[in-house]
XYZ file of N, CA and C in Angstrom:
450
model
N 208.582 -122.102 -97.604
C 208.743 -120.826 -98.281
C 208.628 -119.711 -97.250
N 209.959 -118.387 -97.785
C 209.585 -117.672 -96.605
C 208.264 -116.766 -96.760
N 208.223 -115.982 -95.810
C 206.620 -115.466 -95.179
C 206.792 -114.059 -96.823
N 205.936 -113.693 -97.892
C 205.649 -112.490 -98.623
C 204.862 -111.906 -98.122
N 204.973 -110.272 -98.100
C 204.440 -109.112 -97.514
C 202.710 -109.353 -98.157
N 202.864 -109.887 -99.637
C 201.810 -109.062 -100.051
C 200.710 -110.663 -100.486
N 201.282 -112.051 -99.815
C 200.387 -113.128 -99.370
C 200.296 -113.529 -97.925
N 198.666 -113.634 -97.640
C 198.156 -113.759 -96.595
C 198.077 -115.196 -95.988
N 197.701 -116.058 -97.155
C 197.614 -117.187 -97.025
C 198.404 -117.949 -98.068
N 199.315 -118.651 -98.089
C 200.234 -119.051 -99.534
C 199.419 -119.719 -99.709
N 198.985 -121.450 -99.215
C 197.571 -122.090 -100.495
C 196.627 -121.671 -100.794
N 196.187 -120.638 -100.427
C 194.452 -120.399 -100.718
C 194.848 -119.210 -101.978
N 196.195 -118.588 -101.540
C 196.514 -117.603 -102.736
C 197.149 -118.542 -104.160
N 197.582 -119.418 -104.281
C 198.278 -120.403 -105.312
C 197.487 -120.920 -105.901
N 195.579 -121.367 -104.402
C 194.838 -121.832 -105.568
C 194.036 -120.932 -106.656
N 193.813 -120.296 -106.092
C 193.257 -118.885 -106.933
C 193.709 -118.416 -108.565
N 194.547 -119.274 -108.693
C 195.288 -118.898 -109.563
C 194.353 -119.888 -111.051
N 194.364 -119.192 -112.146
C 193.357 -120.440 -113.222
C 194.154 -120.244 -114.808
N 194.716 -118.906 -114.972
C 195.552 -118.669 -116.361
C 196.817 -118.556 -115.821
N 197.342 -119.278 -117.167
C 198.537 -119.117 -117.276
C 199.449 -119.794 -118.683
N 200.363 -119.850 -118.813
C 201.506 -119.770 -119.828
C 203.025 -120.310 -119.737
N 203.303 -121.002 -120.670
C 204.631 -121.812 -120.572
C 205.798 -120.551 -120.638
N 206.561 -120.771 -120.483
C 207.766 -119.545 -121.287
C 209.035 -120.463 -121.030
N 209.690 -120.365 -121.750
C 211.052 -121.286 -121.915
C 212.307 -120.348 -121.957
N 213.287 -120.873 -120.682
C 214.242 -119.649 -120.423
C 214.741 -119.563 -121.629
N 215.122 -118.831 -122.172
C 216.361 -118.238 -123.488
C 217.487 -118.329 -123.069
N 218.678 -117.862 -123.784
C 219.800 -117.823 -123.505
C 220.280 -116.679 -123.142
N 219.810 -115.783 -124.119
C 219.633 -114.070 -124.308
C 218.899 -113.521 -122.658
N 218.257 -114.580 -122.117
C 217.791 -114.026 -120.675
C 218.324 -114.696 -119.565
N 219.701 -115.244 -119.365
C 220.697 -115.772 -118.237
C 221.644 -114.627 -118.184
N 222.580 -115.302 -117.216
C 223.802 -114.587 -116.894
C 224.817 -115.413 -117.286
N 226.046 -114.952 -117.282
C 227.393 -115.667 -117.369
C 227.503 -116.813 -116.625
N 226.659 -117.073 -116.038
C 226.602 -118.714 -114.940
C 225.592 -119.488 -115.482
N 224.675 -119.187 -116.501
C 223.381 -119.432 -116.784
C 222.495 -119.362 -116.105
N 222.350 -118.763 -114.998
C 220.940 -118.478 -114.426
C 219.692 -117.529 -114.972
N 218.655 -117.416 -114.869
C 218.043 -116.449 -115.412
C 218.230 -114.942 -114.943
N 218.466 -114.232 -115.953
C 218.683 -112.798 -115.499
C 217.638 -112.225 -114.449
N 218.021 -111.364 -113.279
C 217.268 -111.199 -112.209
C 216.039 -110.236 -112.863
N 216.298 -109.274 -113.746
C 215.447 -108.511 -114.929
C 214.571 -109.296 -115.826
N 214.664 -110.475 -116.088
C 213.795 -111.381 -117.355
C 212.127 -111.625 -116.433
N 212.136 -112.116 -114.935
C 210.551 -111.947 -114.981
C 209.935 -110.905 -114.973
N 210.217 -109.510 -115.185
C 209.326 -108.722 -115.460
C 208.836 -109.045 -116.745
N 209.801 -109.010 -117.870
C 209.279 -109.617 -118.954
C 208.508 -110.700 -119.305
N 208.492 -112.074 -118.403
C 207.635 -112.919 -118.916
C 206.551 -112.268 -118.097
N 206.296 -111.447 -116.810
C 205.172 -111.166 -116.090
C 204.581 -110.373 -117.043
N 204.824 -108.951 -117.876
C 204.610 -108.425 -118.666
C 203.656 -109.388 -119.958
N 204.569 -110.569 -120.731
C 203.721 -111.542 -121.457
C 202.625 -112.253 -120.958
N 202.420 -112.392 -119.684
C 201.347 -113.121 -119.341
C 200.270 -112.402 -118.767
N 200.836 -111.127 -118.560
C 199.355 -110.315 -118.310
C 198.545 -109.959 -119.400
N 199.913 -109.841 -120.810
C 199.018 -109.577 -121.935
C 198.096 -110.729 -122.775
N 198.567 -111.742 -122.242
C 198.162 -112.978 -122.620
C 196.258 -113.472 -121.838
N 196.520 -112.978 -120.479
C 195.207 -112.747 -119.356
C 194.608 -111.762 -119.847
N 195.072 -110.659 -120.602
C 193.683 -109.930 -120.698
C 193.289 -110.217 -122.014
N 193.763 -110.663 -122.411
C 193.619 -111.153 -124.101
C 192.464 -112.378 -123.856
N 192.837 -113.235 -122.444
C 191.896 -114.435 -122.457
C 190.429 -113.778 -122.152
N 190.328 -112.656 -121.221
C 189.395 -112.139 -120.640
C 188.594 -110.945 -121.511
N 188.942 -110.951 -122.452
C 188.095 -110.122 -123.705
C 188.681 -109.049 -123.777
N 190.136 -108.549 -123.183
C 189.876 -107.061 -122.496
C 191.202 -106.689 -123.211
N 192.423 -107.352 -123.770
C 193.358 -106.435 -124.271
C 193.104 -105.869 -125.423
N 192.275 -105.866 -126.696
C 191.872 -104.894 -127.477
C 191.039 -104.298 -126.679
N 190.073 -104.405 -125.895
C 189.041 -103.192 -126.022
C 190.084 -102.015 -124.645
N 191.103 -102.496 -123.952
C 191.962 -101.330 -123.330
C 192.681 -101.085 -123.963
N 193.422 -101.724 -124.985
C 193.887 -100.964 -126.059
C 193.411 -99.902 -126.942
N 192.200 -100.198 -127.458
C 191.738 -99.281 -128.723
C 190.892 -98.484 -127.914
N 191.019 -98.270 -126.536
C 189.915 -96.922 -125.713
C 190.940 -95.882 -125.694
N 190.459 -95.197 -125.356
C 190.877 -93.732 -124.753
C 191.897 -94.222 -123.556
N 192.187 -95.196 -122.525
C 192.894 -95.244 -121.666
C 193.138 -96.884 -121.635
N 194.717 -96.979 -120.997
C 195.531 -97.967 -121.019
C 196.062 -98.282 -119.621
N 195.643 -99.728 -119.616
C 196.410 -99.928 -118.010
C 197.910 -99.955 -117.991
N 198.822 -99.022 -117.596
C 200.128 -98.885 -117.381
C 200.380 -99.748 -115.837
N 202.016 -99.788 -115.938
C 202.174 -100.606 -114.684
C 202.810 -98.869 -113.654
N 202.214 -99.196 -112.632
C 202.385 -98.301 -111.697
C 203.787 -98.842 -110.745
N 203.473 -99.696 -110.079
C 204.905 -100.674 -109.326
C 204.855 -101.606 -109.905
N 206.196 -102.570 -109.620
C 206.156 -104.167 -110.108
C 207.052 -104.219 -108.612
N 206.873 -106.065 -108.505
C 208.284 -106.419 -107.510
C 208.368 -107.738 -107.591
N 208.746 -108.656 -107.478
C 209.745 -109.952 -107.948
C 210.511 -110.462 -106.915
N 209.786 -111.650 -106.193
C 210.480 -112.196 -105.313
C 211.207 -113.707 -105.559
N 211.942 -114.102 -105.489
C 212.776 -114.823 -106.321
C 212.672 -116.172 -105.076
N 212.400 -117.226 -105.583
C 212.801 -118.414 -104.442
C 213.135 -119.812 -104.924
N 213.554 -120.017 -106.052
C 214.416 -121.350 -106.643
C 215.465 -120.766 -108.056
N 216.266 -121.089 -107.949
C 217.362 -120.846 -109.550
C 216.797 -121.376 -110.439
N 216.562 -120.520 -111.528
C 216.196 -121.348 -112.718
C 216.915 -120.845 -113.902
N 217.355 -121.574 -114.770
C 218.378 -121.986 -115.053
C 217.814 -121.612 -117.180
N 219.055 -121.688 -118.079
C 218.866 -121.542 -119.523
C 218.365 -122.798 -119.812
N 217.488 -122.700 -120.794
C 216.295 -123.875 -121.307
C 215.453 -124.796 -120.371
N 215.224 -124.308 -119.317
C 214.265 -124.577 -117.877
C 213.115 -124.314 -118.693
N 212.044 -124.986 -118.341
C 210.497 -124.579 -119.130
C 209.953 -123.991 -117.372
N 209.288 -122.765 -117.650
C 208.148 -122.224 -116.027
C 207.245 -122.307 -116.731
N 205.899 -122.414 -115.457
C 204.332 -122.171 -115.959
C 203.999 -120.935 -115.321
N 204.448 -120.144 -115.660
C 203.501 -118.512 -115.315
C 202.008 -118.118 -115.312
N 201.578 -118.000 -114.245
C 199.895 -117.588 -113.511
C 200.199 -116.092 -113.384
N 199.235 -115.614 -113.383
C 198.414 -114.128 -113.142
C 197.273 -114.413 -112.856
N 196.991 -113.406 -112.219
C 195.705 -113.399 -111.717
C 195.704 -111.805 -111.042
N 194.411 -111.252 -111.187
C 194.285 -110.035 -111.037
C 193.704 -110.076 -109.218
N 194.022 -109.758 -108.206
C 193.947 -109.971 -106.895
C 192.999 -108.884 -106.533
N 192.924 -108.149 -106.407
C 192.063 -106.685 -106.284
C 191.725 -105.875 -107.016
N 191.088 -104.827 -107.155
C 190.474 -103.918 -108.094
C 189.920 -102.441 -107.231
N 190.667 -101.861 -107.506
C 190.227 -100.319 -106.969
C 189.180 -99.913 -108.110
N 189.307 -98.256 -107.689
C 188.537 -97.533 -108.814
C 188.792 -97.289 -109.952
N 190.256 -97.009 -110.275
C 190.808 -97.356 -112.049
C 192.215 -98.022 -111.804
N 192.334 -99.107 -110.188
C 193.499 -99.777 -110.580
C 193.217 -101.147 -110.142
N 194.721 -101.804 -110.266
C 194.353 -102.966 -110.405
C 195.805 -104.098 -109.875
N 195.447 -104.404 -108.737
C 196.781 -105.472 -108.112
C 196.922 -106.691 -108.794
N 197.861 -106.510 -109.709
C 197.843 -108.209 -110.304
C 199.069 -109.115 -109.881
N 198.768 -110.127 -109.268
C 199.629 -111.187 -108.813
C 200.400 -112.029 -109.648
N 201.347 -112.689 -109.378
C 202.029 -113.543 -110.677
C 202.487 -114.550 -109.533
N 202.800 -115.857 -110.387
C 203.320 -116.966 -109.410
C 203.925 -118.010 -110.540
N 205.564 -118.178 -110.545
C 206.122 -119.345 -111.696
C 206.456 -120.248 -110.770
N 206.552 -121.400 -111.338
C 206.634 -122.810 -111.179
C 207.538 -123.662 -112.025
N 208.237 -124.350 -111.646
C 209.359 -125.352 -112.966
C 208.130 -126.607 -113.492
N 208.258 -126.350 -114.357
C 207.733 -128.006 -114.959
C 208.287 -128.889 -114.488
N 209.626 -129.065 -114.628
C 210.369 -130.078 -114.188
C 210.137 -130.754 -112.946
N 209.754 -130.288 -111.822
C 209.596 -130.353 -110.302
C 208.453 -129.710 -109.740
N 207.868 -128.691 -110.630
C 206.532 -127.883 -109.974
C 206.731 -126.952 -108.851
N 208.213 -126.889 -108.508
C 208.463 -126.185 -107.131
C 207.798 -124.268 -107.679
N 207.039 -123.469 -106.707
C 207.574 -122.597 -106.987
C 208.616 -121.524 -107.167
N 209.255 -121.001 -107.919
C 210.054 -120.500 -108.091
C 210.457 -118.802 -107.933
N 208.973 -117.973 -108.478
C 209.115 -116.987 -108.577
C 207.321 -116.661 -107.931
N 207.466 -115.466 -107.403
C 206.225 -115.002 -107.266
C 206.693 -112.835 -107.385
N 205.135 -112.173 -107.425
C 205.616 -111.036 -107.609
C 204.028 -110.790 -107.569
N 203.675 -109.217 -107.585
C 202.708 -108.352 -107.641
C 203.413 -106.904 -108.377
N 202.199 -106.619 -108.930
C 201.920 -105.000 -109.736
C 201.150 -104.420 -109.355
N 201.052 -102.891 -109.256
C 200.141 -102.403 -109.305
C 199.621 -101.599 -110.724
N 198.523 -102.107 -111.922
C 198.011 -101.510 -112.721
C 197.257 -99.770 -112.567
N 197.058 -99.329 -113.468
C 196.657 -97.957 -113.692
C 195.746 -97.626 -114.845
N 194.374 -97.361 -114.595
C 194.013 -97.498 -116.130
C 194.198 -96.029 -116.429
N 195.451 -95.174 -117.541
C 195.335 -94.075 -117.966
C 194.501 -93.824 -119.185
N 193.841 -92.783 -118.459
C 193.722 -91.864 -119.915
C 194.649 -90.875 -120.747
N 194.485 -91.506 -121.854
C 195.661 -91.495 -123.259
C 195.716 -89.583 -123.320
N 194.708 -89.044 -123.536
C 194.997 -87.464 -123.487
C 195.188 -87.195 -122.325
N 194.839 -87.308 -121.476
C 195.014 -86.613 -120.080
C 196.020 -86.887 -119.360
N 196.767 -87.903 -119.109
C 197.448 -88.626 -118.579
C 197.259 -88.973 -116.907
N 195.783 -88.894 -116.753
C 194.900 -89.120 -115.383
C 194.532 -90.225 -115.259
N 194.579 -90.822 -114.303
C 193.667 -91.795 -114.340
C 192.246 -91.938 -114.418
N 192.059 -92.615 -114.949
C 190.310 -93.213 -115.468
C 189.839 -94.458 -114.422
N 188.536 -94.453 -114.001
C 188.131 -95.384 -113.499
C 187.939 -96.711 -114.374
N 187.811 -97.843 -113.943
C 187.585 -98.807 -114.829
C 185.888 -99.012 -114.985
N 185.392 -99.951 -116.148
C 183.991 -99.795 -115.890
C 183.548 -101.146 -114.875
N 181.933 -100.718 -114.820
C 182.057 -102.190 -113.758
C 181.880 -103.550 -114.676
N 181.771 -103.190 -116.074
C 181.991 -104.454 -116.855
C 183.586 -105.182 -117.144
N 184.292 -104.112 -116.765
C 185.655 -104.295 -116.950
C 186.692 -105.337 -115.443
N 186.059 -104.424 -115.004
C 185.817 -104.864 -113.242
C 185.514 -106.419 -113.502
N 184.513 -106.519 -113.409
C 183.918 -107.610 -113.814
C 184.657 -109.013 -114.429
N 185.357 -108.808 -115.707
C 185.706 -109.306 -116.828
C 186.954 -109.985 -115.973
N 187.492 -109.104 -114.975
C 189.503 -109.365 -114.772
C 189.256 -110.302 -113.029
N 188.311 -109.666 -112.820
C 188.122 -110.653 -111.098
C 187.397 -111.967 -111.309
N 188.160 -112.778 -110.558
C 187.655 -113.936 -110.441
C 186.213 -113.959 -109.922
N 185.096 -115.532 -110.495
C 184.268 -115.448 -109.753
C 184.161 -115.805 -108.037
N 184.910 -115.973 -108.032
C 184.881 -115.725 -106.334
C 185.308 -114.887 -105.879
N 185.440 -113.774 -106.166
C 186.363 -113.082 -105.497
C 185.110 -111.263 -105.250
């Protein structure tokens, strides 16, 4: 695999990884060749972060606060074809934690072969809903999204 800007170590970053989620290509998300549309992993990255904070106690209580983690960047590095009705296993994992943001990593894989396929990073934002400022996160929140090793 070639060298990503934003992994240091590819196994030690792959193992790190502990949630994650099936998603099964659609049809509605290929192209005229059937490949998957170059636009569709934001969307499953999008489902599986909501799915991670949901595991981690945290998508109602950033929902129903005063401030919401918005995505600040996304980026999507692409390294096997995957194809209409392909099953991936999509990981997240939250990599760093500033003062109200938050680098979350993603990494897909084929069932079929296990190769990876897709990898990508975000940068989160926790806004506040009136202000449209950012808010720090708390350190229970902090807490909740970082791994224990980390």
């Amino acid at each position: 695999m070639r060298k990503i800007a934003y992994i240091e170590d590819f196994p030690t970053w792959k193992e790190e990884f502990t949630f994650s989620i099936e998603v099964k290509i659609r049809f509605s998300e290929t192209d005229m060749f059937g490949h998957m549309n170059n636009v569709s992993p934001f969307i499953y990255f999008e489902e599986a972060r909501i799915e991670f904070f949901k595991s981690v106690g945290l998508f109602n209580e950033l929902t129903n606060q005063q401030s919401v983690p918005i995505v600040a960047d996304i980026q999507c590095d692409y390294h096997e074809q995957v194809f209409f009705g392909e099953i991936i296993r999509l990981y997240v994992k939250v990599n760093s934690i500033g003062n109200s943001s938050m680098d979350v990593h993603y990494m897909a894989t084929k069932n079929a072969d296990g190769k990876v396929c897709l990898t990508g990073r975000g940068n989160m934002v926790n806004m506040n809903k009136n202000t449209g400022k950012a808010q720090p996160l708390t350190d229970e929140e902090k807490a909740k999204l970082l791994p224990k090793n980390k």
